Coordinates of C-alpha atoms and ligand atoms in Angstrom, one line a residue:
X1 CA 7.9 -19.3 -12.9
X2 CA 7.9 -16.0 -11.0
X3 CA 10.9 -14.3 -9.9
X4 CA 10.6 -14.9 -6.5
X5 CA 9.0 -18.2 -6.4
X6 CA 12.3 -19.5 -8.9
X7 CA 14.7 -17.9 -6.2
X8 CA 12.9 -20.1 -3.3
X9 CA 12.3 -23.3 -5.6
X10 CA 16.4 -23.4 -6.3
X11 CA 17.5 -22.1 -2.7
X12 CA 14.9 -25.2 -1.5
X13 CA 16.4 -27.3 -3.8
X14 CA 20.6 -26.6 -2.4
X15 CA 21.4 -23.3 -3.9
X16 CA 22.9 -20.8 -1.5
X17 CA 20.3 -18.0 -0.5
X18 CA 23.0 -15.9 -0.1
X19 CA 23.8 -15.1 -3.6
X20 CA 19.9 -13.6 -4.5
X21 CA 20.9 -11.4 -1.3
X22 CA 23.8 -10.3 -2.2
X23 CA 22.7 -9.6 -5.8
X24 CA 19.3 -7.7 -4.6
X25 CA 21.9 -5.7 -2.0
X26 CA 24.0 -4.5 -4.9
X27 CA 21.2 -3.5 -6.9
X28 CA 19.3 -1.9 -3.7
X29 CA 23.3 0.2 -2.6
X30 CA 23.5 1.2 -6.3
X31 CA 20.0 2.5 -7.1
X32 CA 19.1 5.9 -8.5
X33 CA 15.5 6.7 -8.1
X34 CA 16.1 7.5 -4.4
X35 CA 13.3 4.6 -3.4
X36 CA 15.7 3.1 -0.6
X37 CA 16.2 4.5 2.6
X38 CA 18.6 1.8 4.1
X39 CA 20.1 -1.4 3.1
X40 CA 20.7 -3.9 6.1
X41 CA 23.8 -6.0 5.0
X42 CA 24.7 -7.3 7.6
X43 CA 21.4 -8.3 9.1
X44 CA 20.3 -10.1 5.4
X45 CA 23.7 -11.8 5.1
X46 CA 22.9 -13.7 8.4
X47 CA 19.4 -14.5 7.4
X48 CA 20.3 -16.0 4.1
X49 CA 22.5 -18.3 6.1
X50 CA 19.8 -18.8 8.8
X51 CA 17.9 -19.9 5.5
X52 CA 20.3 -22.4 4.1
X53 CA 20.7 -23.9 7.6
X54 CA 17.2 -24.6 8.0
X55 CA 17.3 -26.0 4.0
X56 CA 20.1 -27.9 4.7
X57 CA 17.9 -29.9 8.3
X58 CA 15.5 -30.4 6.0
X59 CA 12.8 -27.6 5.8
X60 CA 10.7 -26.3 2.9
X61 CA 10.2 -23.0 2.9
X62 CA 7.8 -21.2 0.7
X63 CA 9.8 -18.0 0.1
X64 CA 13.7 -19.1 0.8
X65 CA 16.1 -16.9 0.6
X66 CA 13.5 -14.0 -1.5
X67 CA 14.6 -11.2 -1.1
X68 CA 12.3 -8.8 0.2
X69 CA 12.4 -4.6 1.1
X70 CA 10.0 -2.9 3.7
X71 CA 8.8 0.2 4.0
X72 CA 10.1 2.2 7.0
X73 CA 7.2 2.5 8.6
X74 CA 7.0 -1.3 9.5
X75 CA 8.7 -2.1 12.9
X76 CA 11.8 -4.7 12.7
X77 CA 13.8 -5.7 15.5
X78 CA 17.0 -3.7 16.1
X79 CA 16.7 -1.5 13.0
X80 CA 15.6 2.1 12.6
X81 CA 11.4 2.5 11.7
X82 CA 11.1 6.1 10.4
X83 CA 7.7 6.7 8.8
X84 CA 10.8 8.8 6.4
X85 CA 9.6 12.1 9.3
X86 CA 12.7 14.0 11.5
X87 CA 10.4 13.2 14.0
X88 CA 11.5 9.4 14.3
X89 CA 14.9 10.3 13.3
X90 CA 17.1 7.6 15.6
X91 CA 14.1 5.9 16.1
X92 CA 15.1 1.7 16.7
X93 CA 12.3 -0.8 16.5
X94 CA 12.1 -2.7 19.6
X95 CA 10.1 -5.8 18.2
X96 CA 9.4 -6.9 14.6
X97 CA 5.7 -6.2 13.0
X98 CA 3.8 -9.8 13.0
X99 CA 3.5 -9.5 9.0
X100 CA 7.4 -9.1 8.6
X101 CA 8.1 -12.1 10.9
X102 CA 5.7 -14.4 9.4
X103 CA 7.5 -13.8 5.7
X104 CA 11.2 -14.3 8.0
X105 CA 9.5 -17.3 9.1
X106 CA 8.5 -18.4 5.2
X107 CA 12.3 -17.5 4.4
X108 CA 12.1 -14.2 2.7
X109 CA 14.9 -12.0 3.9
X110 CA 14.9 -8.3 4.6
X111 CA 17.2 -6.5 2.3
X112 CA 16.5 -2.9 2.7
X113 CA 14.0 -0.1 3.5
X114 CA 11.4 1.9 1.0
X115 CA 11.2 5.2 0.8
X116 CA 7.4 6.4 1.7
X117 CA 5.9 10.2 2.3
X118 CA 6.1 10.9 5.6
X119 CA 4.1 9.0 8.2
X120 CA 2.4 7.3 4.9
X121 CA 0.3 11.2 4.0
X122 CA 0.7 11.3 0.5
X123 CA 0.2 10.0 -2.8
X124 CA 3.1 11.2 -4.6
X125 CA 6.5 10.8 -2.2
X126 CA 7.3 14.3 -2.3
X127 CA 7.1 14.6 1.6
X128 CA 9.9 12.0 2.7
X129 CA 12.5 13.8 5.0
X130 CA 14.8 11.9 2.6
X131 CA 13.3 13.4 -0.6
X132 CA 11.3 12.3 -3.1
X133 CA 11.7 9.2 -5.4
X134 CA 11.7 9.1 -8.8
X135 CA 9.6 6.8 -11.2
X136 CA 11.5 4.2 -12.8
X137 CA 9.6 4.6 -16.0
X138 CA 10.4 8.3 -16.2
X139 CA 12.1 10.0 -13.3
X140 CA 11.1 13.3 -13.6
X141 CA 8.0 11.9 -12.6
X142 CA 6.4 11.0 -8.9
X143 CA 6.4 7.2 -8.0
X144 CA 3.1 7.8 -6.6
X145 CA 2.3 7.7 -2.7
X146 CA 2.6 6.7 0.2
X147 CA 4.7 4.0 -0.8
X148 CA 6.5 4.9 -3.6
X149 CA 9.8 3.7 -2.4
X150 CA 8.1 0.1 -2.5
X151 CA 6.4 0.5 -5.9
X152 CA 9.6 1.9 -7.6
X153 CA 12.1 -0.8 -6.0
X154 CA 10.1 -3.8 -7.5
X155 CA 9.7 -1.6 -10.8
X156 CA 12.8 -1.1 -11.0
X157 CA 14.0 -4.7 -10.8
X158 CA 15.7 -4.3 -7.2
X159 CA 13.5 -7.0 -5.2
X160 CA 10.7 -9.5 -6.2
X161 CA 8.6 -8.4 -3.9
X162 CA 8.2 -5.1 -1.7
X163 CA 5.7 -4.8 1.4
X164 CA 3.8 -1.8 1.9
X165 CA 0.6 -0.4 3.5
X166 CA -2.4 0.9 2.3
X167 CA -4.9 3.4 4.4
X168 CA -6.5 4.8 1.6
X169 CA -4.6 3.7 -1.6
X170 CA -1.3 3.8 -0.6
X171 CA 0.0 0.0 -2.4
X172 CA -2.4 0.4 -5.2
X173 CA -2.2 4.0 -6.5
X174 CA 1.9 3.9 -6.7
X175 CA 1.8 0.1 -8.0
X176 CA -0.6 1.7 -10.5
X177 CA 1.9 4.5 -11.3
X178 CA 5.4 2.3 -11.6
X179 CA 3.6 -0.6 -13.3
X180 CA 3.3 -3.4 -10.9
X181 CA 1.0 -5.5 -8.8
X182 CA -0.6 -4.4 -5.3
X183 CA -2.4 -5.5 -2.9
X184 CA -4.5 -4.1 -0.1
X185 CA -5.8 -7.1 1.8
X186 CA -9.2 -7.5 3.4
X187 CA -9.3 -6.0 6.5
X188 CA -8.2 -7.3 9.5
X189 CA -6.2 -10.1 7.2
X190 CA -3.2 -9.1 7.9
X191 CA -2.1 -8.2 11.5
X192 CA -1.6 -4.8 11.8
X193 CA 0.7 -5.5 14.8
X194 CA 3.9 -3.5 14.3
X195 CA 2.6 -1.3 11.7
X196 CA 3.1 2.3 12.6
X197 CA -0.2 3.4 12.6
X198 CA -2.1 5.7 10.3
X199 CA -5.5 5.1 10.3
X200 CA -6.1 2.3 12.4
X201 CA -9.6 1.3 11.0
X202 CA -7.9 1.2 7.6
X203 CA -4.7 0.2 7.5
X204 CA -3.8 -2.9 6.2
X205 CA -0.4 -4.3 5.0
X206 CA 0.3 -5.7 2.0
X207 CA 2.6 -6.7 -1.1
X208 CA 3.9 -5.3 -4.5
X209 CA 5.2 -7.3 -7.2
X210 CA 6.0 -8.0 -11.0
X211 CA 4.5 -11.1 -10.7
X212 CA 0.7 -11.6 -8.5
X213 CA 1.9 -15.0 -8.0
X214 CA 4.5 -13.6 -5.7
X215 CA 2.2 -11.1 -4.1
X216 CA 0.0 -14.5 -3.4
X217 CA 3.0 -16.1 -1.9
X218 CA 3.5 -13.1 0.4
X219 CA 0.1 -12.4 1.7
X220 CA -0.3 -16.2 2.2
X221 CA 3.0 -16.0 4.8
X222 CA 1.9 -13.1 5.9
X223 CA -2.1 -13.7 6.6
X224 CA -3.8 -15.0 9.5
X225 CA -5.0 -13.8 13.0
X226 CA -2.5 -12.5 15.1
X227 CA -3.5 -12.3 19.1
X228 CA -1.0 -9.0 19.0
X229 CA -4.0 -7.2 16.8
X230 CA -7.4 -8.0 18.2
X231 CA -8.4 -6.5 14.5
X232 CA -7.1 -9.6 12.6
X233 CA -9.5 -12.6 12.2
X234 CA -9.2 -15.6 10.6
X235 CA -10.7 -15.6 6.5
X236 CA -10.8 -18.9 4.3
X237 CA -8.2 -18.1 1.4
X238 CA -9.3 -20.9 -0.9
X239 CA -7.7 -21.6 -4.2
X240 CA -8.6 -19.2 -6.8
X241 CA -10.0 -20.4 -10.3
X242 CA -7.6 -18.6 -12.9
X243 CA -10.3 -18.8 -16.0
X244 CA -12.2 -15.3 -16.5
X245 CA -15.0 -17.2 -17.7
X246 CA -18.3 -17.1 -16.4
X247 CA -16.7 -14.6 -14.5
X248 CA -19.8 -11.7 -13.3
X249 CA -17.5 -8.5 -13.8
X250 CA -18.5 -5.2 -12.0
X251 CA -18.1 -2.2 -13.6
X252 CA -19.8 1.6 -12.3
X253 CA -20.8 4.1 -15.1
X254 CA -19.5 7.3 -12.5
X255 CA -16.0 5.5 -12.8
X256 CA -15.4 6.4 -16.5
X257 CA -16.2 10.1 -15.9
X258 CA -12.6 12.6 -15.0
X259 CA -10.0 10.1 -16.5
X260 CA -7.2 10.8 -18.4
X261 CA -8.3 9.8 -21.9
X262 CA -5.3 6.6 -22.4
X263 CA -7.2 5.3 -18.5
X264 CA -10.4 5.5 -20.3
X265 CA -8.8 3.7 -22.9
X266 CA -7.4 1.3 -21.2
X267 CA -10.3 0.5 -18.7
X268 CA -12.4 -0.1 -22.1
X269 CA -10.2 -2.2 -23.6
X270 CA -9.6 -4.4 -20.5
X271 CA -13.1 -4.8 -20.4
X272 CA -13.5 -6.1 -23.9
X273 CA -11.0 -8.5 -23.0
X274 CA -12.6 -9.5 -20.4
X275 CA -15.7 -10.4 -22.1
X276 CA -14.3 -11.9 -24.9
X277 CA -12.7 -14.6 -22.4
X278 CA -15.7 -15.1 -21.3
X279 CA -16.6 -12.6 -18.6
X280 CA -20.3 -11.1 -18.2
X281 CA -20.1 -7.4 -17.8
X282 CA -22.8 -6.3 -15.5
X283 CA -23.4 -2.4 -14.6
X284 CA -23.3 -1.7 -11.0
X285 CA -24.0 1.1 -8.9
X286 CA -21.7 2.6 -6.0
X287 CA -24.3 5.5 -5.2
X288 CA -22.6 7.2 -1.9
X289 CA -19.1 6.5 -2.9
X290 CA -18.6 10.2 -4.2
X291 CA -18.7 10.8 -0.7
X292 CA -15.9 8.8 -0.4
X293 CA -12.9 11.0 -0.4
X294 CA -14.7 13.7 2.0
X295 CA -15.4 10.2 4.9
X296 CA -11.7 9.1 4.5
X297 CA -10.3 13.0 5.0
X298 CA -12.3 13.2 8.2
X299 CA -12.0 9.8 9.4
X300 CA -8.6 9.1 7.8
X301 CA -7.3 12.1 10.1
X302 CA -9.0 11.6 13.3
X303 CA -7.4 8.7 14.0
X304 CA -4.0 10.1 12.6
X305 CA -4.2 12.6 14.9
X306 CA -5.0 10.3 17.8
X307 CA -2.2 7.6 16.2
X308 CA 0.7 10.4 16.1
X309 CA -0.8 12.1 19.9
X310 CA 2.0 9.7 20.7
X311 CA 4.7 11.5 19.4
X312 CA 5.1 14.6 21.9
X313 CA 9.0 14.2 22.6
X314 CA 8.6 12.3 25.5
X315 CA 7.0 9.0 25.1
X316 CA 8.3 8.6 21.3
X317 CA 9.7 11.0 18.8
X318 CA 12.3 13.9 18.4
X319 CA 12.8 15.8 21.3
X320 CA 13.0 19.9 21.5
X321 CA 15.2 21.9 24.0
X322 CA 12.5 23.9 26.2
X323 CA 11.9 25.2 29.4
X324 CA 8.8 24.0 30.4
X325 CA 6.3 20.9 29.6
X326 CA 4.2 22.7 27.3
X327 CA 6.8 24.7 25.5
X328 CA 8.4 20.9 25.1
X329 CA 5.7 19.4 23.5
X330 CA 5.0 22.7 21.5
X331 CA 8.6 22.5 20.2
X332 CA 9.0 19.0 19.5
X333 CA 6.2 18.4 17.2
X334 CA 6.7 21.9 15.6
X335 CA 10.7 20.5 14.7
X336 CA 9.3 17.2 14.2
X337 CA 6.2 16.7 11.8
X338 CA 6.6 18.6 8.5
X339 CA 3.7 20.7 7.0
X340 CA 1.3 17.7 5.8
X341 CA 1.5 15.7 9.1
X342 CA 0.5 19.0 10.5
X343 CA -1.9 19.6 8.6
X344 CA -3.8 16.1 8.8
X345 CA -3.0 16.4 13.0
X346 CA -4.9 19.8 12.7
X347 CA -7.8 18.5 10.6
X348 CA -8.3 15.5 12.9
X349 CA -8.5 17.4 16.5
X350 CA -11.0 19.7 14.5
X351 CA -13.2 17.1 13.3
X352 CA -13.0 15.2 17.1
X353 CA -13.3 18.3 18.9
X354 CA -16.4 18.6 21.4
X355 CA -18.8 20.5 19.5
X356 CA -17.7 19.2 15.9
X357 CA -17.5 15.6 16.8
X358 CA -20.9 15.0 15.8
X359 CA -21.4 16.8 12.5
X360 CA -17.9 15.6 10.9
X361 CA -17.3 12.1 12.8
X362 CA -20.2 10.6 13.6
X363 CA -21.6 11.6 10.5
X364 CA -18.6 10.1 8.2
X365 CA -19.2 6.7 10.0
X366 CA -22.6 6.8 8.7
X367 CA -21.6 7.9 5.7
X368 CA -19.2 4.9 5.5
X369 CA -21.5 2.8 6.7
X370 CA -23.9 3.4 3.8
X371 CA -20.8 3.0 1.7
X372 CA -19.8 -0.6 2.4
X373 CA -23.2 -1.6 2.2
X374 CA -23.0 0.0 -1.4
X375 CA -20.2 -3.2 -1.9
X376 CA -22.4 -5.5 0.0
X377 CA -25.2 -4.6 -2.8
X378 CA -23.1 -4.4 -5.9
X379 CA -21.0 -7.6 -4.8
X380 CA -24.6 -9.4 -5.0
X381 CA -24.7 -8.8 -8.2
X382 CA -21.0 -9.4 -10.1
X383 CA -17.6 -11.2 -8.4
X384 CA -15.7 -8.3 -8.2
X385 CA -15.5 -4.7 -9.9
X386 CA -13.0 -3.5 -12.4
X387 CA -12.1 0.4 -12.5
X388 CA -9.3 2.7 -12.5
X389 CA -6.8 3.1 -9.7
X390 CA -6.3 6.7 -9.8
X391 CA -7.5 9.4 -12.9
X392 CA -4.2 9.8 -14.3
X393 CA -0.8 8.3 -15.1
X394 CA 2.2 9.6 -13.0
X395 CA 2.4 13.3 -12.9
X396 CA 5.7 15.7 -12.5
X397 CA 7.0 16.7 -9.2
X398 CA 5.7 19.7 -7.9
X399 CA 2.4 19.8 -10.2
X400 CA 0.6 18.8 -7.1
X401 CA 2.4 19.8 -4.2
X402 CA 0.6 23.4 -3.9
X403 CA -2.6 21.8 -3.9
X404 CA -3.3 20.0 -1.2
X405 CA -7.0 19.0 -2.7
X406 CA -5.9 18.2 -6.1
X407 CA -3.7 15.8 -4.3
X408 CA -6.4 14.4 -2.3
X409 CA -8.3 13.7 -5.3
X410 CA -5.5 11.7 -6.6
X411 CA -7.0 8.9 -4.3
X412 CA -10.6 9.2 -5.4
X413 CA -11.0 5.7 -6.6
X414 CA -8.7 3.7 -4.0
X415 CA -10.2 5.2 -0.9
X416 CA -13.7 3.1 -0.8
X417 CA -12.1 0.1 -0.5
X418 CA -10.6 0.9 3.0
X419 CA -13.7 2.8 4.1
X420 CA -15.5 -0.9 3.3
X421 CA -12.5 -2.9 4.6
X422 CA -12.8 -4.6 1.4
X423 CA -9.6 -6.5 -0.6
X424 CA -8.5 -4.3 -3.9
X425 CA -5.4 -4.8 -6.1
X426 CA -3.7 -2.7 -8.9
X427 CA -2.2 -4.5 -11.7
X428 CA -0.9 -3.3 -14.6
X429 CA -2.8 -3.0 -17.8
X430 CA -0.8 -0.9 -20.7
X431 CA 0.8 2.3 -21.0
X432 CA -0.3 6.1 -22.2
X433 CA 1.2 7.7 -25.3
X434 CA 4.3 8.8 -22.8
X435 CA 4.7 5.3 -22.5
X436 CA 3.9 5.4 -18.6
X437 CA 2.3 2.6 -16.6
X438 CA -1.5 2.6 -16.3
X439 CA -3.0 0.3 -13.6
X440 CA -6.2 -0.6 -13.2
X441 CA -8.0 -1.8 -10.1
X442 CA -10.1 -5.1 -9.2
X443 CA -11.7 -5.4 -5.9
X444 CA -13.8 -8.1 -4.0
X445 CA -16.2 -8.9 -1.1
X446 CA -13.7 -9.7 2.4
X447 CA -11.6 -12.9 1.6
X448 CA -11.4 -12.9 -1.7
X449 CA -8.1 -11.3 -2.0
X450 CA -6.4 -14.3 -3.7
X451 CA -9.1 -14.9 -6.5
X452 CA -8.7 -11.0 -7.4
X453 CA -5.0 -12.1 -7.7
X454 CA -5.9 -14.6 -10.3
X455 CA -8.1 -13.0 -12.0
X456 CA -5.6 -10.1 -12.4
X457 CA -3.6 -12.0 -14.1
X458 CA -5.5 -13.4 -16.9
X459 CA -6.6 -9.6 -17.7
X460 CA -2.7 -8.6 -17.3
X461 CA -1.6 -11.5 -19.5
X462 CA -4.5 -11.4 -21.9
X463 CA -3.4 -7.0 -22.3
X464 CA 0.3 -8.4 -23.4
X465 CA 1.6 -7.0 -20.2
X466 CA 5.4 -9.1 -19.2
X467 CA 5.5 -10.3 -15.8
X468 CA 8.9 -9.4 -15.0
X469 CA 10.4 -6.2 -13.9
X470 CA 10.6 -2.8 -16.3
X471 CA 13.0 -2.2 -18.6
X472 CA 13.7 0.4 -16.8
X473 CA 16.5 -1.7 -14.2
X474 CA 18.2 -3.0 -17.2
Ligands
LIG501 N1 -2.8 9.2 -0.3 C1 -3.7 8.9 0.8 C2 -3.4 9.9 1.9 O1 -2.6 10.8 1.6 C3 -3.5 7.5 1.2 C4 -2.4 7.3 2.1 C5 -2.2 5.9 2.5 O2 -2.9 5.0 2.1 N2 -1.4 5.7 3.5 O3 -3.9 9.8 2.9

């Protein structure tokens, strides 16, 4: 059984929740790759009891007494919500995102807080105000971004499951990196209500695990419409068939081009797996997705910029001695946002300016437009497409800090699926010569986030990868 489907089957049979708690508080206080922000004793020690009370009158509850850590830019009542910036430093969440309540509700309890770059811009975790985290598998290495503190706390063995969010590759790329499974929902699955926004057209939270069964446990507690986000509708999860045969797998020639020669490897492999369990392998073209990374950067920051107008020092966010209104404002986000939020806030007044609006916009909405109806044509043709989640395996600190592009192209393969609102996971699927994690990605037309769960299995299984945590935590 997986991890955290055995800790909910033995607290629902009598066992205390308190003890998987306590043991995933230990680990979380004493770990060293830097991938938790916070711990929350005292708040988890009174969930777990909450848990076995409602055990004890008789409840089943589907993830009792799981332990569970969140990244810190997901609202939860009465704790800090950070987005890791000085600019929500002392920052207290009010109310508790619909997502995190619903797993409460299922039993899961909070444990602690995951490191992420700063307001979720990034792909390697370099630009947390609390530093970078380290990759389990090799920490001189980055966990991948934005959350890396999620991907390296279930790789490291500290928590079952993590939750995170993904605008543009933000679950999959660093699941891909740290080895374990992540899933960017469908769109508008999971209620975006308490989620600090990004990109609010693509951000969707979701989980990372060792084990897709737990990630399927999660996004079933945590799916479902949600009249606090008038994005989230109601999709028909049905039970997924686990067999890859007869399965029609996508895969895109352009996808096989740039890659680190052990992801081409891999990708390959996986594929003859996959036919020789009885997949069909059908070619499939994604023609306007190389236009994919240019849409998300002008989209993507648009609507950061509009999402993080918010935080001028007076409504929310850190606060700057000044002497007048504008110097106020001026001061506070200049203290506040380091250099990439600044960055993305610059690109995204440019590209919404009066003047611009129409060439760089209006023009990416086309653009993305043409792009999910690129998935709506391919997805005719095959049950979902395999293909790599980023071109490399986890790189060294600094290689791509300089480089704001190179960094950008990190995401290259992660960002369509947000531009179609589409569901796409990263599971694991062997290792390069430095013996680092290589994830590969599966995505699906809208709902069919649980069959990509099951079919990610069978291709992790059938590569010899364990479902259980890395070595690494030992
Ligand atoms: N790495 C991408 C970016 O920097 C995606 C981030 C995300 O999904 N939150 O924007």
């Amino acid at each position: 059984m997986s991890p955290a489907l055995a800790i909910a089957e033995a607290v629902n049979r009598g066992t205390s929740a308190r003890a998987a708690v306590e043991r995933a508080l230990a680990a979380c206080r004493a770990e060293r790759w830097n991938c938790i922000v916070r711990t929350c004793e005292a708040e988890a020690l009174a969930a777990a009891e909450a848990v076995d009370r409602r055990v004890r009158a008789g409840e089943r509850l589907p993830l009792a007494g799981v332990p569970i850590a969140v990244k810190d830019n997901l609202c939860i009542t009465g704790l800090p919500a950070t987005c890791c910036s000085r600019m929500l430093a002392g920052y207290i969440a009010p109310y508790t995102a619909t997502a995190i309540a619903r797993l409460q509700d299922a039993g899961a309890v909070v444990v602690a807080q995951t490191n992420m770059d700063e307001f979720a811009f990034g792909s390697s975790n370099e630009t947390s105000c609390y530093g970078p985290v380290r990759n389990p598998h090799d920490p001189t290495r980055i966990p991948g971004g934005s959350s890396g503190g999620s991907a390296a706390a279930v790789a490291a063995g500290l928590v079952p499951i993590a939750i995170g969010s993904d605008t543009g590759g933000s679950i999959r790329q660093p699941a891909g990196l740290c080895g374990c499974f992540g899933l960017k929902p469908t769109y508008g699955l999971v209620s975006r209500y308490g989620l600090i926004a990004f990109g609010s057209s693509l951000d969707q939270v979701g989980p990372l695990a060792a084990d897709p069964a737990d990630a399927e446990a999660a996004l079933l507690a945590m799916a479902g419409p949600d009249p606090l986000d008038a994005t989230s509708v109601a999709w028909e999860l049905s039970a997924p068939a686990a067999s890859l045969a007869g399965l029609r797998l996508g895969v895109v020639p352009a996808h096989r081009e740039g890659l680190q020669p052990a992801v081409r490897a891999a990708l390959e492999a996986c594929c003859e797996r996959a036919r020789a369990a009885g997949a069909e392998l059908v070619e499939v073209e994604l023609p306007h997705e190389r236009y994919a990374v240019a849409v998300y950067y002008i989209i993507g920051t648009g609507e950061a910029a509009s999402n993080l107008a918010r935080m001028d020092g007076v409504r929310f966010g850190h606060r700057a001695e000044a002497d007048d209104l504008a110097a106020l404002y001026a001061e506070s986000r200049g203290q506040g946002f380091g250099a990439e939020a600044k960055r993305r806030i610059m690109l995204g007044t440019f590209v919404l300016s009066t003047g611009y609006y129409e060439a760089y916009y209006r023009k990416a909405m086309q653009v993305r437009r043409l792009i999910r109806d690129d998935f709506r044509a391919a997805f005719a043709r095959c049950a979902a497409i395999l293909g790599p989640v980023s071109p490399t395996t986890a790189f060294r600190f600094g290689e791509k800090l300089a480089d704001p592009l190179q960094m950008y192209l990190s995401d290259i393969f992660t960002i369509a699926a947000n531009l179609a609102g589409i569901p796409a996971l990263s599971f694991p699927c062997g290792r390069d010569p430095d013996g680092l994690p290589i994830g590969l990605q599966l995505s699906g037309p809208p709902g069919s986030d649980r069959q990509l769960l099951a079919w990610s299995r069978a291709l992790a299984i059938s590569a010899g990868v364990p479902l259980a945590p890395c070595d690494a935590a030992a």
